[in-house]
Short mmCIF file of C-alpha atoms and ligand atoms in Angstrom, two decimals:
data_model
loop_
_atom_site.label_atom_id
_atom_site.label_comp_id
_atom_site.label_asym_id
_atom_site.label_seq_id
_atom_site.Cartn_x
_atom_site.Cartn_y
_atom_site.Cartn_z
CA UNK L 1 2.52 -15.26 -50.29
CA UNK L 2 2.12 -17.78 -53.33
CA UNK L 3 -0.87 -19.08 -54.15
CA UNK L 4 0.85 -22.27 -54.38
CA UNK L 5 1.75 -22.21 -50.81
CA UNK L 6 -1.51 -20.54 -49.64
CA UNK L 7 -2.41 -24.14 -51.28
CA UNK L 8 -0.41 -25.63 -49.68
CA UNK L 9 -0.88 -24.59 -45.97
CA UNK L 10 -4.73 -25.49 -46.62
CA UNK L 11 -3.95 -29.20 -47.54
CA UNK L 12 -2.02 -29.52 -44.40
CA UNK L 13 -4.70 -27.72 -42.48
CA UNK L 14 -7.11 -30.29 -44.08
CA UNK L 15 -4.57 -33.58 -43.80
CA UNK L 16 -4.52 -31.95 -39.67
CA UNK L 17 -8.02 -31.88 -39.39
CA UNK L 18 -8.77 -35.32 -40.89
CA UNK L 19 -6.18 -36.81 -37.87
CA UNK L 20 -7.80 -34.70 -35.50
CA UNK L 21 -11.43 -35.75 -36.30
CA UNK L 22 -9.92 -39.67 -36.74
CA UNK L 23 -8.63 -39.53 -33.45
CA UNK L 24 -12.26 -38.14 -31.77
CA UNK L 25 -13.61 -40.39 -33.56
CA UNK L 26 -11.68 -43.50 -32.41
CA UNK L 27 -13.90 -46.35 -30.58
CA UNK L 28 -14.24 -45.92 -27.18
CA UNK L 29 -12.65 -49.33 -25.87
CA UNK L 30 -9.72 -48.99 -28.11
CA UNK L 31 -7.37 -47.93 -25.39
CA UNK L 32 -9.85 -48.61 -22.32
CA UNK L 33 -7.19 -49.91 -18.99
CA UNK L 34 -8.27 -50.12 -15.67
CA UNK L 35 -6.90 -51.44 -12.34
CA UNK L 36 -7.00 -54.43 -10.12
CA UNK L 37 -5.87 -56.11 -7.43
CA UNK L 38 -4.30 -59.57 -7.45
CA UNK L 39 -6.22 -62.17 -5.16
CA UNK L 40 -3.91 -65.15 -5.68
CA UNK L 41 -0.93 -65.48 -3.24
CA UNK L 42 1.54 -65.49 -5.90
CA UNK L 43 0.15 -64.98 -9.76
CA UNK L 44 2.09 -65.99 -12.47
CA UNK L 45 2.37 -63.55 -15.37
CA UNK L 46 2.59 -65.18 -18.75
CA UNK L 47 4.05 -64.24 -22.26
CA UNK L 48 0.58 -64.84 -24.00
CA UNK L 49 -3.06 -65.70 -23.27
CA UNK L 50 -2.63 -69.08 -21.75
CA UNK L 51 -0.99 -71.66 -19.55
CA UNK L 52 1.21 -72.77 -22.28
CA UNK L 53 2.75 -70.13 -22.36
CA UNK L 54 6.19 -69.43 -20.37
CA UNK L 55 6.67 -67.42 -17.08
CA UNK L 56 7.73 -63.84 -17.57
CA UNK L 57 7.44 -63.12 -13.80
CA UNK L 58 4.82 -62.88 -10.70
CA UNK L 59 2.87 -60.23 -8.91
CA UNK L 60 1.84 -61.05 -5.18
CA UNK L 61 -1.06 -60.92 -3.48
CA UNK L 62 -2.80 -57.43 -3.05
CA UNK L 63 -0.66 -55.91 -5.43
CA UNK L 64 -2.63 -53.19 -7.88
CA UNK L 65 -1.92 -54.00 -11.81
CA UNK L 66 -2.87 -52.01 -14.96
CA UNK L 67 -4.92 -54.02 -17.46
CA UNK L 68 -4.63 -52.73 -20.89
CA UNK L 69 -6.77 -55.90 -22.76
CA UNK L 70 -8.92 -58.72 -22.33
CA UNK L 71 -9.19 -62.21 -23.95
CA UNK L 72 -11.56 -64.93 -22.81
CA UNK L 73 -10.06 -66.06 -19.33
CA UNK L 74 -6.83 -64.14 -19.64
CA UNK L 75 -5.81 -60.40 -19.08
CA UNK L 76 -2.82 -58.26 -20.63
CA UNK L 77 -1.25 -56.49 -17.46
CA UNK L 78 1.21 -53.91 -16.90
CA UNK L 79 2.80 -53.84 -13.51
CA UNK L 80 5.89 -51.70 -13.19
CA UNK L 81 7.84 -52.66 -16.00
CA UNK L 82 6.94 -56.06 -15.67
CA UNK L 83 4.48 -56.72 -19.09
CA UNK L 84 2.34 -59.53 -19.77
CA UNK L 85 -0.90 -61.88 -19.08
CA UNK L 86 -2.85 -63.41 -15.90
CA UNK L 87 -5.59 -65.46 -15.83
CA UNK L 88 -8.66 -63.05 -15.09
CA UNK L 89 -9.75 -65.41 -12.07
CA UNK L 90 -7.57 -64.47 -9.64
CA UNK L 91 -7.92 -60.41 -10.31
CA UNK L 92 -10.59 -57.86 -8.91
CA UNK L 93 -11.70 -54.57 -10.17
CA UNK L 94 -9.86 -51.89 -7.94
CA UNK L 95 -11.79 -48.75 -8.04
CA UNK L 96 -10.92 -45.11 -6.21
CA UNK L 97 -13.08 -42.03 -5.17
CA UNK L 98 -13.17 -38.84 -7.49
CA UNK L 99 -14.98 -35.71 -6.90
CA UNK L 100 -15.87 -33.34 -9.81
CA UNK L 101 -13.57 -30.03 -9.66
CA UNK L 102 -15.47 -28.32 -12.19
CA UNK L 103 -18.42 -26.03 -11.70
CA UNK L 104 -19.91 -28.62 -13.74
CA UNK L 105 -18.81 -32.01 -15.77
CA UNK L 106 -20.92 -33.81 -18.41
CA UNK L 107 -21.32 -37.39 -17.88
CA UNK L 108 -21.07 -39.06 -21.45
CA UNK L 109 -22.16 -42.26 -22.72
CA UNK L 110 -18.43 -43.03 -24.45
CA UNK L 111 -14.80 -41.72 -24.08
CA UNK L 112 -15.69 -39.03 -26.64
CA UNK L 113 -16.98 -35.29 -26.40
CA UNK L 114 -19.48 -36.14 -29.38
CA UNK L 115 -21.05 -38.93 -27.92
CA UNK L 116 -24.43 -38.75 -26.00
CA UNK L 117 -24.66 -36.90 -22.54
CA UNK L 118 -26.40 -39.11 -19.78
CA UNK L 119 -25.96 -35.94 -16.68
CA UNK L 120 -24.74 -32.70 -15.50
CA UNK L 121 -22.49 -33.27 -12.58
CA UNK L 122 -22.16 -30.53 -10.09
CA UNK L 123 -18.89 -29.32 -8.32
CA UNK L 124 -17.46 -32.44 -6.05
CA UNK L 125 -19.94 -34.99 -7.08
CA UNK L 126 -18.41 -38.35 -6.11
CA UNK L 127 -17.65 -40.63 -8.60
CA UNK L 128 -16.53 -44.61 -8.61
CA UNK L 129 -13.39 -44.27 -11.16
CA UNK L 130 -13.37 -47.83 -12.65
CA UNK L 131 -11.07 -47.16 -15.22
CA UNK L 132 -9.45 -45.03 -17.95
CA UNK L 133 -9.11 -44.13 -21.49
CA UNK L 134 -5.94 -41.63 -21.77
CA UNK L 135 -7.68 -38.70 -21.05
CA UNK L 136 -11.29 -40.19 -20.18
CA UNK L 137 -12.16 -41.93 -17.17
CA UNK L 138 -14.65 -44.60 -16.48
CA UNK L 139 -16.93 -44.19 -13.71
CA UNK L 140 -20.20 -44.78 -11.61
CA UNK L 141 -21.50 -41.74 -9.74
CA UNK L 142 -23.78 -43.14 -6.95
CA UNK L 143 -25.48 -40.02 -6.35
CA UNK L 144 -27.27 -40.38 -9.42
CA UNK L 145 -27.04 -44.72 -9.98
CA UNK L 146 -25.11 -43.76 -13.61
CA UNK L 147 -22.30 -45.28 -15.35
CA UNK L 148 -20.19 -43.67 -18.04
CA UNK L 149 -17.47 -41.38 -18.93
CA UNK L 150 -15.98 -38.43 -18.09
CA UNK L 151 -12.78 -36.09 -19.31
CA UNK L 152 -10.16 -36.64 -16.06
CA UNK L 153 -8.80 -32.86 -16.50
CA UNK L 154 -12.06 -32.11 -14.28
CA UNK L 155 -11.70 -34.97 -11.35
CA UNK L 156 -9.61 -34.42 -8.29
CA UNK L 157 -8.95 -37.09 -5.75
CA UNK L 158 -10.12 -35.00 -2.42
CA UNK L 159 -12.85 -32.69 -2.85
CA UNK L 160 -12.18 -29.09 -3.61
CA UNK L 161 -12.81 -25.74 -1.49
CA UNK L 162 -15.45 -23.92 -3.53
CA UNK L 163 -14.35 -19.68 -4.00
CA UNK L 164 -17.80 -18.17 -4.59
CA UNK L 165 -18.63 -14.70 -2.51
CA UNK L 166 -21.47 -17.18 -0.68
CA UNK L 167 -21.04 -16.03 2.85
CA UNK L 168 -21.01 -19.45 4.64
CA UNK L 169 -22.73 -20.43 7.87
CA UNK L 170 -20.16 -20.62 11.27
CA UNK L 171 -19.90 -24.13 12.52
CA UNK L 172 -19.07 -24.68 15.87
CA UNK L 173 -17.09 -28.10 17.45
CA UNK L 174 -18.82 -30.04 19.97
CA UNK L 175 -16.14 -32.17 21.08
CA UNK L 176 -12.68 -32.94 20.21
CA UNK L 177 -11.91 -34.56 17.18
CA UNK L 178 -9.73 -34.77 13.80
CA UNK L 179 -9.73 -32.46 11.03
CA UNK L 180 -8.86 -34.61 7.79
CA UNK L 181 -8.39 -34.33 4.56
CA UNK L 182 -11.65 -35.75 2.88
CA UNK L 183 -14.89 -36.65 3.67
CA UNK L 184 -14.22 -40.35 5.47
CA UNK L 185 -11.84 -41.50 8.49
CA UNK L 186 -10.14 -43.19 5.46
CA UNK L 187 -8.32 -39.94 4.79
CA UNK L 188 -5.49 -38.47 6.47
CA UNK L 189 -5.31 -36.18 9.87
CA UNK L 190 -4.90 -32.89 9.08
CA UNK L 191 -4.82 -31.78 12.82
CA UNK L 192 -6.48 -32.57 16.46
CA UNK L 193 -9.70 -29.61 16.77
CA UNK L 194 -10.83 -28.71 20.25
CA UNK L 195 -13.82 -28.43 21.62
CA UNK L 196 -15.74 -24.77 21.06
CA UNK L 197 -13.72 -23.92 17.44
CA UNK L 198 -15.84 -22.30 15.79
CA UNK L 199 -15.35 -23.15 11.51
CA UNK L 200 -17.19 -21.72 7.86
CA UNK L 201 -18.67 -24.23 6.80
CA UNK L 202 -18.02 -24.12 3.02
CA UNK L 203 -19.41 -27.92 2.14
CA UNK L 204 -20.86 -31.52 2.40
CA UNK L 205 -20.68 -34.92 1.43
CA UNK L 206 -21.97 -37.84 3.06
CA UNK L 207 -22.44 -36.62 6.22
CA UNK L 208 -19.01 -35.00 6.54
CA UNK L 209 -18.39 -31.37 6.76
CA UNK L 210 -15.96 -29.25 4.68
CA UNK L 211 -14.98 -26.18 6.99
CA UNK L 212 -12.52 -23.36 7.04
CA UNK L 213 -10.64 -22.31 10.34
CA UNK L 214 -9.90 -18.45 10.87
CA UNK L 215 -6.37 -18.77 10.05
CA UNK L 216 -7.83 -20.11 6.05
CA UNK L 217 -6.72 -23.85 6.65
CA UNK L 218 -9.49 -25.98 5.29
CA UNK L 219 -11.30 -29.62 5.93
CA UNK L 220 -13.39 -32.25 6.63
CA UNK L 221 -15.31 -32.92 10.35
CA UNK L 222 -18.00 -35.23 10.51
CA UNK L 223 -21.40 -33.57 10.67
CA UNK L 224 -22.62 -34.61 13.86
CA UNK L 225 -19.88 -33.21 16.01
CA UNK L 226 -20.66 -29.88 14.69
CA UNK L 227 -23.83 -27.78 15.58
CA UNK L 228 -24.96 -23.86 14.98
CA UNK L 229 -23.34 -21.79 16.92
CA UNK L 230 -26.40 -19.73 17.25
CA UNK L 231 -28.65 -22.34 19.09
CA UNK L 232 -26.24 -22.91 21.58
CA UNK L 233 -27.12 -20.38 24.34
CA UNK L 234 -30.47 -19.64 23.20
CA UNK L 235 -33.60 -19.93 25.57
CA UNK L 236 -30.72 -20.93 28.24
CA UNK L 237 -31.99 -19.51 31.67
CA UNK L 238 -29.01 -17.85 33.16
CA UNK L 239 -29.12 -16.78 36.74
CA UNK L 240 -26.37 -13.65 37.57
CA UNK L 241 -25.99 -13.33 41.39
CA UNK L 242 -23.51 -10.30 42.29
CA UNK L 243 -22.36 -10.97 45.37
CA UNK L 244 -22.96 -9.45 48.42
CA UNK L 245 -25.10 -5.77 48.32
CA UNK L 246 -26.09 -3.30 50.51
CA UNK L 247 -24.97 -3.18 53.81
CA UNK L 248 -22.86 -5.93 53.23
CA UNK L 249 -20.41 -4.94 51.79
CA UNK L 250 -18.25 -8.02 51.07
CA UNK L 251 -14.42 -7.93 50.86
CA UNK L 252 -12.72 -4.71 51.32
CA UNK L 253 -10.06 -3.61 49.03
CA UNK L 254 -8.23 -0.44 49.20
CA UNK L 255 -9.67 1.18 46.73
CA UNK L 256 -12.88 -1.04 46.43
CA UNK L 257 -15.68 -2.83 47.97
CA UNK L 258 -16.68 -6.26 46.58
CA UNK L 259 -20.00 -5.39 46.42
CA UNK L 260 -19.55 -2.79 43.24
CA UNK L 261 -16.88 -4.70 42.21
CA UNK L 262 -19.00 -8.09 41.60
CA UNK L 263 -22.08 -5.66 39.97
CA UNK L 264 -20.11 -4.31 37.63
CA UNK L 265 -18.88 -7.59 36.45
CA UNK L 266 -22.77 -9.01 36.18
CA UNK L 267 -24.25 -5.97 35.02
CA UNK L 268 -21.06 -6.45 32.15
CA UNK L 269 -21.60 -10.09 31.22
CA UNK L 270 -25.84 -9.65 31.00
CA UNK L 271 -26.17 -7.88 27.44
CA UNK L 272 -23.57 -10.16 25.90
CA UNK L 273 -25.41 -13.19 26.82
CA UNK L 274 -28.75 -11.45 25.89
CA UNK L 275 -27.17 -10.97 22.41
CA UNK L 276 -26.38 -14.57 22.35
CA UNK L 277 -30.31 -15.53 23.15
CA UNK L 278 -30.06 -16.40 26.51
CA UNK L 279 -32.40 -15.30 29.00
CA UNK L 280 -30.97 -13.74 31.85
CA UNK L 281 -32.16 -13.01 35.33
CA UNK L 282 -30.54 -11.30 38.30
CA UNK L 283 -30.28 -11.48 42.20
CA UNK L 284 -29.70 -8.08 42.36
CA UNK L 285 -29.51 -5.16 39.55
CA UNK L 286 -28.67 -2.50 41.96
CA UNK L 287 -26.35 -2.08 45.31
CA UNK L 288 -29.73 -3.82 47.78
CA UNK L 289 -28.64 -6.29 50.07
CA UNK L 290 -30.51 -10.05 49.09
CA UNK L 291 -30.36 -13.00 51.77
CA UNK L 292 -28.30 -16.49 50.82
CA UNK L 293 -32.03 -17.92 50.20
CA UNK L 294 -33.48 -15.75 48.04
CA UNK L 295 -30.61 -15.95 45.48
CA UNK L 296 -30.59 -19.98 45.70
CA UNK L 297 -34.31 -19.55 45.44
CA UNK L 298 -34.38 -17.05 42.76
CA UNK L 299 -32.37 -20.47 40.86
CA UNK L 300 -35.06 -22.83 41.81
CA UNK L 301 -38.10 -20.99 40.81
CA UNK L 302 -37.26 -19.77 37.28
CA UNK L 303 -35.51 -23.52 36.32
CA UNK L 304 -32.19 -21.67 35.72
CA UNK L 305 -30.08 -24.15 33.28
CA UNK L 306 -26.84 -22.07 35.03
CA UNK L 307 -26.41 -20.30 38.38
CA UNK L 308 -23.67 -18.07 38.31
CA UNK L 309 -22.24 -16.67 41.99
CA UNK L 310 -19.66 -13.80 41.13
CA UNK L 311 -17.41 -12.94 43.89
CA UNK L 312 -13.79 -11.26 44.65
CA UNK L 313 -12.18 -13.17 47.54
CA UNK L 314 -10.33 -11.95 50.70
CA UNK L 315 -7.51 -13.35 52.85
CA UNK L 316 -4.58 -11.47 53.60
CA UNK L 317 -2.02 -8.77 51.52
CA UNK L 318 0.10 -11.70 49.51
CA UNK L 319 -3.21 -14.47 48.69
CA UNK L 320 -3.37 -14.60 44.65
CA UNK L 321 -5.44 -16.80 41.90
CA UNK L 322 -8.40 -17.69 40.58
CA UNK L 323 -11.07 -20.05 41.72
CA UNK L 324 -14.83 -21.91 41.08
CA UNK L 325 -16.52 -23.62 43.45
CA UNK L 326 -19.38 -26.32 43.01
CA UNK L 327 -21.41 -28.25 45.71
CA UNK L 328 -22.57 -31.15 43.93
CA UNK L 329 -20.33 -32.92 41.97
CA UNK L 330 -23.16 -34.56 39.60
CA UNK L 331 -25.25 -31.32 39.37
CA UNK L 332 -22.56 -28.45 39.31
CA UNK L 333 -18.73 -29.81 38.79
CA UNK L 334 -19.18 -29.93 34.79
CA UNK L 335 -20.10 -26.29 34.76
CA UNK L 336 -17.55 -25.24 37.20
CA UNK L 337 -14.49 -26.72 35.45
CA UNK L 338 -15.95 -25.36 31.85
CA UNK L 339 -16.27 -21.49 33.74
CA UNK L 340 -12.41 -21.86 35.16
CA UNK L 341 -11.31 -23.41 31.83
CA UNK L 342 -13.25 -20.18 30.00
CA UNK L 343 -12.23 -17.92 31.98
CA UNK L 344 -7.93 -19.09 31.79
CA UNK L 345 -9.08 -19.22 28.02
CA UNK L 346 -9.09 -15.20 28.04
CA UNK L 347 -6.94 -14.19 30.62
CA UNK L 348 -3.91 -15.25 32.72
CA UNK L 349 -3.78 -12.37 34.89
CA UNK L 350 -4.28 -14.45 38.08
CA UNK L 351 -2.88 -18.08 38.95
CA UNK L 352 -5.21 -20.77 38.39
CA UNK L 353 -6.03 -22.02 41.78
CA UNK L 354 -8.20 -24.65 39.76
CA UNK L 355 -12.14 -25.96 40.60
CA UNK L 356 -12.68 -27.17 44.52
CA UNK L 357 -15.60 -28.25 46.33
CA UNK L 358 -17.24 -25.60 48.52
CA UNK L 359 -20.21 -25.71 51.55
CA UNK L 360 -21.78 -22.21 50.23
CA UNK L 361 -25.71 -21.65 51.03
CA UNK L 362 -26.70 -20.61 47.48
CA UNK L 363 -24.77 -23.57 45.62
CA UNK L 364 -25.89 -25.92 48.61
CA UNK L 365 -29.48 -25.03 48.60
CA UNK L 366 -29.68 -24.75 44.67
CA UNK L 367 -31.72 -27.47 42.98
CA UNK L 368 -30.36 -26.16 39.40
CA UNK L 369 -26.36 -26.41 38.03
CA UNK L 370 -24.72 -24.04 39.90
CA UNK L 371 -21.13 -22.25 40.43
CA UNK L 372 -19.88 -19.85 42.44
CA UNK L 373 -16.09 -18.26 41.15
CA UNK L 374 -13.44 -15.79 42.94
CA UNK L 375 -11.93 -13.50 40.49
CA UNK L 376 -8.66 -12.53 42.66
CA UNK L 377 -8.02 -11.45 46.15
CA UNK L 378 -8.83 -7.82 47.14
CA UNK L 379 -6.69 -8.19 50.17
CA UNK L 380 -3.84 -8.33 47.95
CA UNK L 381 -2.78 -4.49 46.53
CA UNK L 382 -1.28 -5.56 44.07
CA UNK L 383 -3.85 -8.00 42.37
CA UNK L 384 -6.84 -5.71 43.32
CA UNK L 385 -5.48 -3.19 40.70
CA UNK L 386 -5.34 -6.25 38.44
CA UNK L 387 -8.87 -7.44 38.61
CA UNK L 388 -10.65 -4.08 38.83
CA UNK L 389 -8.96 -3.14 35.47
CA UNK L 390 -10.87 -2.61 32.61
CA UNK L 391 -8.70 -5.16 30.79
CA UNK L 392 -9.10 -7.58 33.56
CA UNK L 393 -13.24 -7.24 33.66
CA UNK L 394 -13.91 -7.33 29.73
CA UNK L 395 -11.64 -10.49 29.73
CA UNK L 396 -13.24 -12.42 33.03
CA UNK L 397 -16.99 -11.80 31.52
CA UNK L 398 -15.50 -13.03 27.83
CA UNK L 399 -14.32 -15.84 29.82
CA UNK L 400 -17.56 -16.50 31.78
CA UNK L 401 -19.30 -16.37 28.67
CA UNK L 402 -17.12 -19.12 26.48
CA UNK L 403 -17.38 -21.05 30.04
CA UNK L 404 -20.90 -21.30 29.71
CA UNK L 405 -20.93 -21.20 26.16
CA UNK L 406 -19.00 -24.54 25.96
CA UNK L 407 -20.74 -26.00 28.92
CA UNK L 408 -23.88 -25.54 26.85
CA UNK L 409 -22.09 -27.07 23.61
CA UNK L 410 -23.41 -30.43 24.46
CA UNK L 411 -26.61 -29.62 26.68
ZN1 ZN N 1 -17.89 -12.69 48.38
#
């Protein structure tokens, strides 16, 4: 290479500098548009800054406009490709919400990267966006009671899903409601969430949650309709009654008695409920026969929050399906519908012979909410290999235990 053209590649360098500097440099207000909203029911838009002026055309009411410069009175607005001026009266500032998408975003005094910096904004900060500058926006960020500017490459319009290895706490929904898109019940329905979901719950803003289902799909419940998962059972006084004992035996199968039958499915469902912080006590923990009273008793005395009667029914060789019983509807109907519900959640095995009233001694004598529940006739061959499979017990105790877990949701 030349030295005359080594020359001259640094005097365009320098010319390309010089524009570059010029244009950080430029005032801040230069270029400065923001929107509004018309307020008159039919504005006229002029062909200069006044009434003298003719009609160029009209914006109704509500409408949002562009305006690119003031003069005393009279703004220049853009609106589609409609171009010209309104009288400032009958216009309001339209703002929108922005959240910070950056880990963080300087908040600057000016539309320029050398100009003073008034904050550090953390990752999905709100922010008032009054206005723009090409590629600067004017805001207000409440959080901190600050106006000024900020580069728009680093503002989304919904909050964003943070990806650090943070392992999030679970979440857990304690009634049905909609999952939407932002942090408000101005934002859009992302989909209907029933009751007992359990979420990550990977952020916050204004009382909203930002959660993540199992299947990845992410956003916003409000905060009070969502509660630890891990409080939900604990401290809960759970009674287990087995059913039957002893010499009586219960229903007779032909390969089982109900007595062994109903132990096995206690004796299953006590640890996991343990786990989960409940405190558990059983009727019986071993094949010993117990009257009707003592169990309901049993109930009374330790202020059980549950009573749980487990059974296998009996009637004759073709009888089929599942069923809970409660006494009182006030006192035990909410707990018996949640256990049938929880227990269909996990297994379909039997028909769903649905929640009925029943006259038993240890739901009618028990001052606490109590249920009693059939898991499947024993008379019938065919659905006592059903409900003494493995399969069939691990799935009725997971479904006793979301019963009661969602019963307790809102207790
Ligand atoms: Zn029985």
């Amino acid at each position: 290479m030349k030295l005359a053209s080594l020359f001259k590649s640094f005097l365009c360098f320098l010319v390309l500098f010089s524009l570059f500097m010029a244009y950080e440099g430029k005032p801040a207000e230069a270029a400065y548009s923001y929107q509004a909203k018309v307020t008159a029911s039919n504005l006229n838009v002029r062909s200069g800054a006044g009434t003298g002026y003719s009609t160029v055309g009209s914006v109704s009411q509500g409408k949002i406009v562009t305006v690119v410069a003031q003069k005393t009175g009279w703004s220049q607005i853009a609106y589609g490709t409609l171009k010209g001026w309104v009288s400032s009266q009958y216009l309001t500032l339209s703002t929108w919400t922005g959240y910070v998408n950056a880990t963080s975003l300087t908040l600057r005094q000016s539309a320029s990267l050398t100009s003073a910096s008034l904050a550090v904004l953390p990752r999905n900060t709100a922010l008032t966006v009054q206005g723009s500058d090409s590629t600067w926006l004017k805001v207000y960020v409440p959080s901190k009671k600050l106006y000024g500017w900020v580069s728009s490459s680093y503002v989304s319009k919904s909050p964003v899903a943070t990806t650090s290895s943070v392992v999030y706490p679970q979440v857990v929904l304690k009634q049905s409601t909609s999952m939407r898109k932002g942090p408000g019940t101005g934002y859009a329905i992302l989909s209907n969430e029933t009751v007992g979901t359990t979420y990550s719950k990977i952020g916050e803003s204004n009382g909203w949650f930002q959660v993540k289902k199992s299947n990845g799909v992410t956003g916003w419940i409000l905060g009070t309709l969502l509660r630890d998962p891990a409080t939900v059972l604990k401290g809960k006084i759970i009674v287990l009654d087995a059913g039957h004992g002893g010499y009586d035996v219960g229903a007779v199968g032909r390969l089982y008695y109900e007595k062994n039958l109903t132990l096995k499915t206690v004796l299953q469902l006590t640890p996991i409920l343990q786990k989960a912080g409940a405190k558990v006590v059983l009727t019986r923990s071993s094949d010993v026969y117990q009257t009707l009273a003592y169990r309901a008793s049993i109930s009374n005395t330790n202020l059980a929050n549950a009573f749980i009667s487990v059974h296998y029914n009996s009637l004759n060789s073709t009888s089929t399906g599942l069923m809970t019983f409660y006494y009182s509807s006030s006192k035990d109907q909410a707990l018996a519908t949640s256990l049938q519900k929880g227990i269909r959640s996990k297994t379909t095995a039997l028909p769903d012979k649905g929640v009925k009233f029943g006259d038993y001694h240890v739901l009618r004598e028990n001052k606490r909410p109590a249920a009693l529940i059939e898991l499947g006739f024993l008379s019938n061959p065919t659905e006592e290999k059903v409900i003494s499979s493995s399969t069939f017990q691990t799935n009725a105790v997971n479904g006793i235990y979301t019963g009661l877990f969602n019963y307790f949701l809102t207790r």
